[in-house]
Short mmCIF file of C-alpha atoms and ligand atoms in Angstrom, two decimals:
data_model
loop_
_atom_site.label_atom_id
_atom_site.label_comp_id
_atom_site.label_asym_id
_atom_site.label_seq_id
_atom_site.Cartn_x
_atom_site.Cartn_y
_atom_site.Cartn_z
CA UNK A 1 112.35 109.77 96.08
CA UNK A 2 110.15 108.92 93.66
CA UNK A 3 107.13 111.16 93.53
CA UNK A 4 103.90 109.93 92.50
CA UNK A 5 100.37 111.00 91.50
CA UNK A 6 98.85 108.69 89.08
CA UNK A 7 97.87 104.78 90.07
CA UNK A 8 99.26 103.28 87.86
CA UNK A 9 103.12 104.90 88.73
CA UNK A 10 102.18 103.91 92.47
CA UNK A 11 101.34 100.66 91.56
CA UNK A 12 104.96 100.08 88.59
CA UNK A 13 107.27 101.66 91.51
CA UNK A 14 105.62 99.61 94.53
CA UNK A 15 106.51 96.24 92.27
CA UNK A 16 110.22 97.58 92.58
CA UNK A 17 110.07 97.51 96.48
CA UNK A 18 109.79 94.64 99.06
CA UNK A 19 108.19 95.24 102.18
CA UNK A 20 106.62 98.43 102.78
CA UNK A 21 105.39 100.75 105.44
CA UNK A 22 102.35 103.49 104.42
CA UNK A 23 101.83 106.52 106.12
CA UNK A 24 98.43 108.23 105.09
CA UNK A 25 98.98 112.05 105.59
CA UNK A 26 96.72 115.07 104.25
CA UNK A 27 100.47 116.67 103.94
CA UNK A 28 101.13 120.03 105.76
CA UNK A 29 104.01 118.00 107.63
CA UNK A 30 105.15 117.61 111.09
CA UNK A 31 107.11 116.00 113.76
CA UNK A 32 103.84 113.88 114.07
CA UNK A 33 103.64 112.86 110.91
CA UNK A 34 107.78 112.07 110.18
CA UNK A 35 108.12 110.03 113.02
CA UNK A 36 105.31 107.77 111.47
CA UNK A 37 107.17 107.98 108.66
CA UNK A 38 111.31 107.07 110.49
CA UNK A 39 109.26 104.18 111.87
CA UNK A 40 108.07 102.26 108.72
CA UNK A 41 111.25 103.18 107.19
CA UNK A 42 112.96 101.47 110.26
CA UNK A 43 110.57 98.54 110.49
CA UNK A 44 110.34 97.48 106.78
CA UNK A 45 113.21 98.98 105.05
CA UNK A 46 110.85 101.42 103.08
CA UNK A 47 108.35 104.04 103.08
CA UNK A 48 105.65 105.52 101.09
CA UNK A 49 103.58 108.69 102.25
CA UNK A 50 100.35 109.88 100.81
CA UNK A 51 99.67 113.71 100.74
CA UNK A 52 95.82 113.79 99.87
CA UNK A 53 92.88 116.26 101.48
CA UNK A 54 90.47 113.76 101.22
CA UNK A 55 87.62 116.21 100.44
CA UNK A 56 85.27 112.78 101.48
CA UNK A 57 86.14 113.35 104.84
CA UNK A 58 85.13 117.58 105.40
CA UNK A 59 81.45 118.66 106.36
CA UNK A 60 80.66 121.30 103.99
CA UNK A 61 80.69 123.41 106.79
CA UNK A 62 84.49 122.92 107.58
CA UNK A 63 87.85 123.70 106.73
CA UNK A 64 88.59 121.77 103.43
CA UNK A 65 88.99 124.88 100.79
CA UNK A 66 91.34 126.60 103.35
CA UNK A 67 93.21 123.87 104.83
CA UNK A 68 97.05 124.01 104.92
CA UNK A 69 99.34 123.28 101.99
CA UNK A 70 102.82 123.37 101.45
CA UNK A 71 103.58 120.77 99.22
CA UNK A 72 107.53 121.57 98.06
CA UNK A 73 108.41 122.10 101.77
CA UNK A 74 106.39 118.34 102.65
CA UNK A 75 108.58 116.38 99.68
CA UNK A 76 111.75 118.09 101.07
CA UNK A 77 110.59 116.82 105.27
CA UNK A 78 109.80 113.29 103.16
CA UNK A 79 112.99 112.87 101.35
CA UNK A 80 115.17 113.76 105.22
CA UNK A 81 112.82 111.19 106.68
CA UNK A 82 114.06 108.69 104.12
CA UNK A 83 110.69 107.81 102.36
CA UNK A 84 111.17 106.18 98.99
CA UNK A 85 107.64 107.02 97.78
CA UNK A 86 105.42 109.95 97.76
CA UNK A 87 101.54 109.50 96.50
CA UNK A 88 100.58 112.89 95.66
CA UNK A 89 97.40 112.34 93.46
CA UNK A 90 94.76 115.03 93.04
CA UNK A 91 90.50 114.73 93.99
CA UNK A 92 89.94 113.69 90.24
CA UNK A 93 92.45 110.48 90.10
CA UNK A 94 91.14 109.21 94.16
CA UNK A 95 87.28 110.12 92.84
CA UNK A 96 87.10 109.81 89.48
CA UNK A 97 83.43 110.60 87.95
CA UNK A 98 80.84 107.86 88.33
CA UNK A 99 82.80 106.89 91.85
CA UNK A 100 79.92 105.76 94.44
CA UNK A 101 81.39 103.36 96.85
CA UNK A 102 81.35 104.13 100.62
CA UNK A 103 82.38 102.41 103.74
CA UNK A 104 80.62 102.84 106.74
CA UNK A 105 82.05 101.55 110.10
CA UNK A 106 78.89 101.07 112.44
CA UNK A 107 78.86 101.38 115.75
CA UNK A 108 82.95 102.19 116.44
CA UNK A 109 82.45 105.49 113.81
CA UNK A 110 79.38 107.31 115.72
CA UNK A 111 80.00 108.66 118.73
CA UNK A 112 82.57 111.33 119.53
CA UNK A 113 84.27 112.45 116.58
CA UNK A 114 81.43 110.69 114.73
CA UNK A 115 78.66 112.54 116.62
CA UNK A 116 81.06 116.09 115.74
CA UNK A 117 81.34 115.34 112.36
CA UNK A 118 78.50 113.78 110.16
CA UNK A 119 80.06 111.34 107.71
CA UNK A 120 83.79 112.22 108.56
CA UNK A 121 85.00 108.37 109.16
CA UNK A 122 83.32 106.81 106.11
CA UNK A 123 85.16 109.34 104.34
CA UNK A 124 88.29 108.39 106.04
CA UNK A 125 87.60 104.65 106.10
CA UNK A 126 86.80 104.97 102.36
CA UNK A 127 90.19 106.95 101.32
CA UNK A 128 92.28 104.60 103.48
CA UNK A 129 90.64 101.29 101.82
CA UNK A 130 91.51 102.64 98.69
CA UNK A 131 94.88 103.95 99.62
CA UNK A 132 95.62 100.48 100.81
CA UNK A 133 94.42 98.59 98.25
CA UNK A 134 96.36 100.84 95.80
CA UNK A 135 99.59 100.65 97.68
CA UNK A 136 99.13 97.14 98.47
CA UNK A 137 101.84 98.00 101.48
CA UNK A 138 102.63 95.11 104.26
CA UNK A 139 102.12 97.87 107.29
CA UNK A 140 99.93 101.63 107.61
CA UNK A 141 101.01 103.87 109.97
CA UNK A 142 98.74 105.95 111.89
CA UNK A 143 98.56 108.38 115.14
CA UNK A 144 97.40 108.20 118.59
CA UNK A 145 96.62 111.28 118.30
CA UNK A 146 93.39 110.63 116.01
CA UNK A 147 92.58 107.61 118.46
CA UNK A 148 89.03 107.32 117.23
CA UNK A 149 90.56 107.23 113.81
CA UNK A 150 93.03 104.53 114.36
CA UNK A 151 89.95 102.19 116.18
CA UNK A 152 87.81 102.74 112.63
CA UNK A 153 91.06 101.78 110.65
CA UNK A 154 91.29 98.51 113.03
CA UNK A 155 87.48 97.36 112.58
CA UNK A 156 87.61 97.72 108.99
CA UNK A 157 90.83 96.41 108.48
CA UNK A 158 89.49 92.76 110.89
CA UNK A 159 86.16 93.44 109.32
CA UNK A 160 87.35 93.45 105.34
CA UNK A 161 90.35 91.26 105.63
CA UNK A 162 92.56 93.63 104.14
CA UNK A 163 96.13 92.28 104.04
CA UNK A 164 97.67 94.54 106.18
CA UNK A 165 99.18 95.07 109.60
CA UNK A 166 97.73 98.62 111.41
CA UNK A 167 100.77 100.22 113.25
CA UNK A 168 100.26 103.11 116.13
CA UNK A 169 102.49 105.75 116.81
CA UNK A 170 102.45 107.72 119.97
CA UNK A 171 101.32 111.52 119.93
CA UNK A 172 104.27 113.98 119.05
CA UNK A 173 103.94 117.24 121.34
CA UNK A 174 105.34 120.27 121.91
CA UNK A 175 106.94 121.12 124.87
CA UNK A 176 104.15 123.15 126.62
CA UNK A 177 102.16 119.74 125.99
CA UNK A 178 100.00 120.70 122.90
CA UNK A 179 99.75 117.86 120.08
CA UNK A 180 100.79 118.92 116.71
CA UNK A 181 98.63 119.37 113.98
CA UNK A 182 98.49 120.66 111.23
CA UNK A 183 95.87 122.78 112.00
CA UNK A 184 98.09 124.51 114.50
CA UNK A 185 98.59 126.86 112.45
CA UNK A 186 95.56 128.29 112.02
CA UNK A 187 95.55 129.67 115.83
CA UNK A 188 96.14 132.64 116.57
CA UNK A 189 99.25 133.66 118.78
CA UNK A 190 97.35 134.58 121.61
CA UNK A 191 94.72 131.20 120.97
CA UNK A 192 98.21 129.39 120.76
CA UNK A 193 99.18 130.45 124.46
CA UNK A 194 95.59 128.98 125.46
CA UNK A 195 96.05 125.47 123.38
CA UNK A 196 98.29 123.59 126.67
CA UNK A 197 95.58 123.58 128.41
CA UNK A 198 93.64 120.44 126.40
CA UNK A 199 96.67 118.69 127.57
CA UNK A 200 96.45 120.05 131.01
CA UNK A 201 93.22 119.08 131.42
CA UNK A 202 93.89 115.05 130.19
CA UNK A 203 96.92 115.20 132.73
CA UNK A 204 94.19 115.64 135.28
CA UNK A 205 92.44 112.53 134.51
CA UNK A 206 95.43 111.05 134.75
CA UNK A 207 96.71 112.15 138.05
CA UNK A 208 92.90 110.93 139.35
CA UNK A 209 93.48 108.18 137.74
CA UNK A 210 96.98 107.10 138.98
CA UNK A 211 95.55 108.25 143.24
CA UNK A 212 92.84 105.41 142.15
CA UNK A 213 90.09 106.90 140.74
CA UNK A 214 88.14 104.98 138.61
CA UNK A 215 84.90 106.30 138.18
CA UNK A 216 84.67 107.54 134.55
CA UNK A 217 81.69 110.25 135.52
CA UNK A 218 84.84 112.03 137.97
CA UNK A 219 87.57 111.57 135.62
CA UNK A 220 84.80 113.65 132.83
CA UNK A 221 83.82 115.88 135.33
CA UNK A 222 87.97 116.93 136.47
CA UNK A 223 88.88 117.70 132.48
CA UNK A 224 85.66 119.60 132.40
CA UNK A 225 86.28 121.78 135.03
CA UNK A 226 90.12 122.34 134.15
CA UNK A 227 89.17 123.08 130.45
CA UNK A 228 85.80 125.54 131.75
CA UNK A 229 88.89 127.66 133.93
CA UNK A 230 89.61 129.80 130.35
CA UNK A 231 85.98 130.91 128.90
CA UNK A 232 87.64 131.07 125.84
CA UNK A 233 87.56 127.84 124.99
CA UNK A 234 84.19 126.14 123.87
CA UNK A 235 84.42 122.38 124.66
CA UNK A 236 82.72 120.11 121.83
CA UNK A 237 83.01 116.52 123.94
CA UNK A 238 85.17 114.86 126.68
CA UNK A 239 84.95 111.43 126.54
CA UNK A 240 85.78 108.64 128.63
CA UNK A 241 85.76 105.05 126.29
CA UNK A 242 86.55 102.30 125.88
CA UNK A 243 89.63 102.29 123.38
CA UNK A 244 88.64 99.52 120.67
CA UNK A 245 84.55 100.03 120.86
CA UNK A 246 84.73 103.63 121.25
CA UNK A 247 81.62 103.06 123.85
CA UNK A 248 80.91 105.54 126.94
CA UNK A 249 82.32 103.17 129.87
CA UNK A 250 80.87 104.06 133.40
CA UNK A 251 84.39 102.50 135.28
CA UNK A 252 87.68 102.30 134.13
CA UNK A 253 88.49 99.29 133.82
CA UNK A 254 92.59 98.28 132.33
CA UNK A 255 92.21 101.07 129.99
CA UNK A 256 90.24 103.95 128.77
CA UNK A 257 90.75 106.01 126.10
CA UNK A 258 90.08 110.03 127.29
CA UNK A 259 89.39 112.19 124.46
CA UNK A 260 88.05 116.01 123.85
CA UNK A 261 87.37 118.11 120.90
CA UNK A 262 87.53 121.55 121.79
CA UNK A 263 87.41 125.07 119.78
CA UNK A 264 89.76 128.03 120.51
CA UNK A 265 87.63 130.73 118.17
CA UNK A 266 87.27 129.43 114.74
CA UNK A 267 90.02 126.58 115.42
CA UNK A 268 89.22 122.60 116.60
CA UNK A 269 91.56 120.99 118.54
CA UNK A 270 91.28 117.08 119.30
CA UNK A 271 93.56 115.28 121.67
CA UNK A 272 93.54 112.21 124.08
CA UNK A 273 95.52 110.40 126.79
CA UNK A 274 95.46 106.35 127.30
CA UNK A 275 94.80 105.63 131.13
CA UNK A 276 96.35 101.80 131.64
CA UNK A 277 96.04 100.21 135.12
CA UNK A 278 99.41 98.24 133.95
P1 AMP B 301 97.11 113.96 109.00
O1 AMP B 301 97.63 115.02 107.73
O2 AMP B 301 96.35 114.91 110.34
O3 AMP B 301 95.02 113.20 108.36
O4 AMP B 301 97.44 113.12 110.19
C1 AMP B 301 98.20 112.11 109.80
C2 AMP B 301 98.45 110.49 109.80
O5 AMP B 301 99.24 111.51 111.10
C3 AMP B 301 97.39 110.25 111.09
O6 AMP B 301 97.46 108.76 111.34
C4 AMP B 301 97.66 110.98 112.52
O7 AMP B 301 97.04 110.18 113.30
C5 AMP B 301 98.85 110.98 112.36
N1 AMP B 301 99.21 112.24 113.13
C6 AMP B 301 98.82 113.55 113.46
N2 AMP B 301 98.99 113.82 114.22
C7 AMP B 301 100.25 113.36 114.87
C8 AMP B 301 101.06 113.57 116.28
N3 AMP B 301 101.11 114.74 116.90
N4 AMP B 301 101.30 112.63 116.94
C9 AMP B 301 101.66 111.29 116.07
N5 AMP B 301 100.77 110.61 114.78
C10 AMP B 301 100.09 112.06 114.34
#
């Protein structure tokens, strides 16, 4: 595996590779990231992963400064997963002096995570557009764990005619249901023990949906009620929305995204499930 930290070196290395899948990450890798790398290798024949803690997608009071980092371990894991290229730029390489352009993806970026984290998706879209231009992969791999990010990137790729196929991998979970996240490392043992409540709450919506419930308000209330059973959990939002536009819906048709954000102490966790009538 080649490890490159400049755009010029990355471009030179990429020229020697045919079909390529890219997995953008912020590092501190876990099985969720690695499942995407392995899938990119299997489907494209070669995979690149980027590791970049993108300052542009963090708000002023968020966890940019303490975001977990372990580059030697990440590189070992990427190599084991079969990646051919690791792109590890520093912030000056991605945002040199004078950098000014931002991508605003519009309505899909506004509700839910976009409302809770102003500017977040503009930062995500901008860095993903740059990574796609730098690496020029045939396919780019993202996790369903960040469902609104997927919708934002799909919108951007369509709107800007970026020649890449967006591929979405299932959310990888611990056996107790907690979605893997680099931020899980912030949890104290007591908070970690409470965290499976997020997935349990989402499953209560799935169970209602399976039993025929189609009213979004009822599904939302059930998720709130399940989360409300634990006073240590503070709910940012519970959404029942169209998975493509992120618009809140009143009745679930063939598909809906149930998503939530919860605070456990200082740590903010997100998760979602897709309800599908098929
Ligand atoms: P991050 O490093 O958190 O920015 O995540 C990089 C990519 O990995 C994003 O496309 C995420 O959606 C994806 N990802 C993160 N956690 C998981 C997970 N538990 N399962 C599947 N994909 C994930």
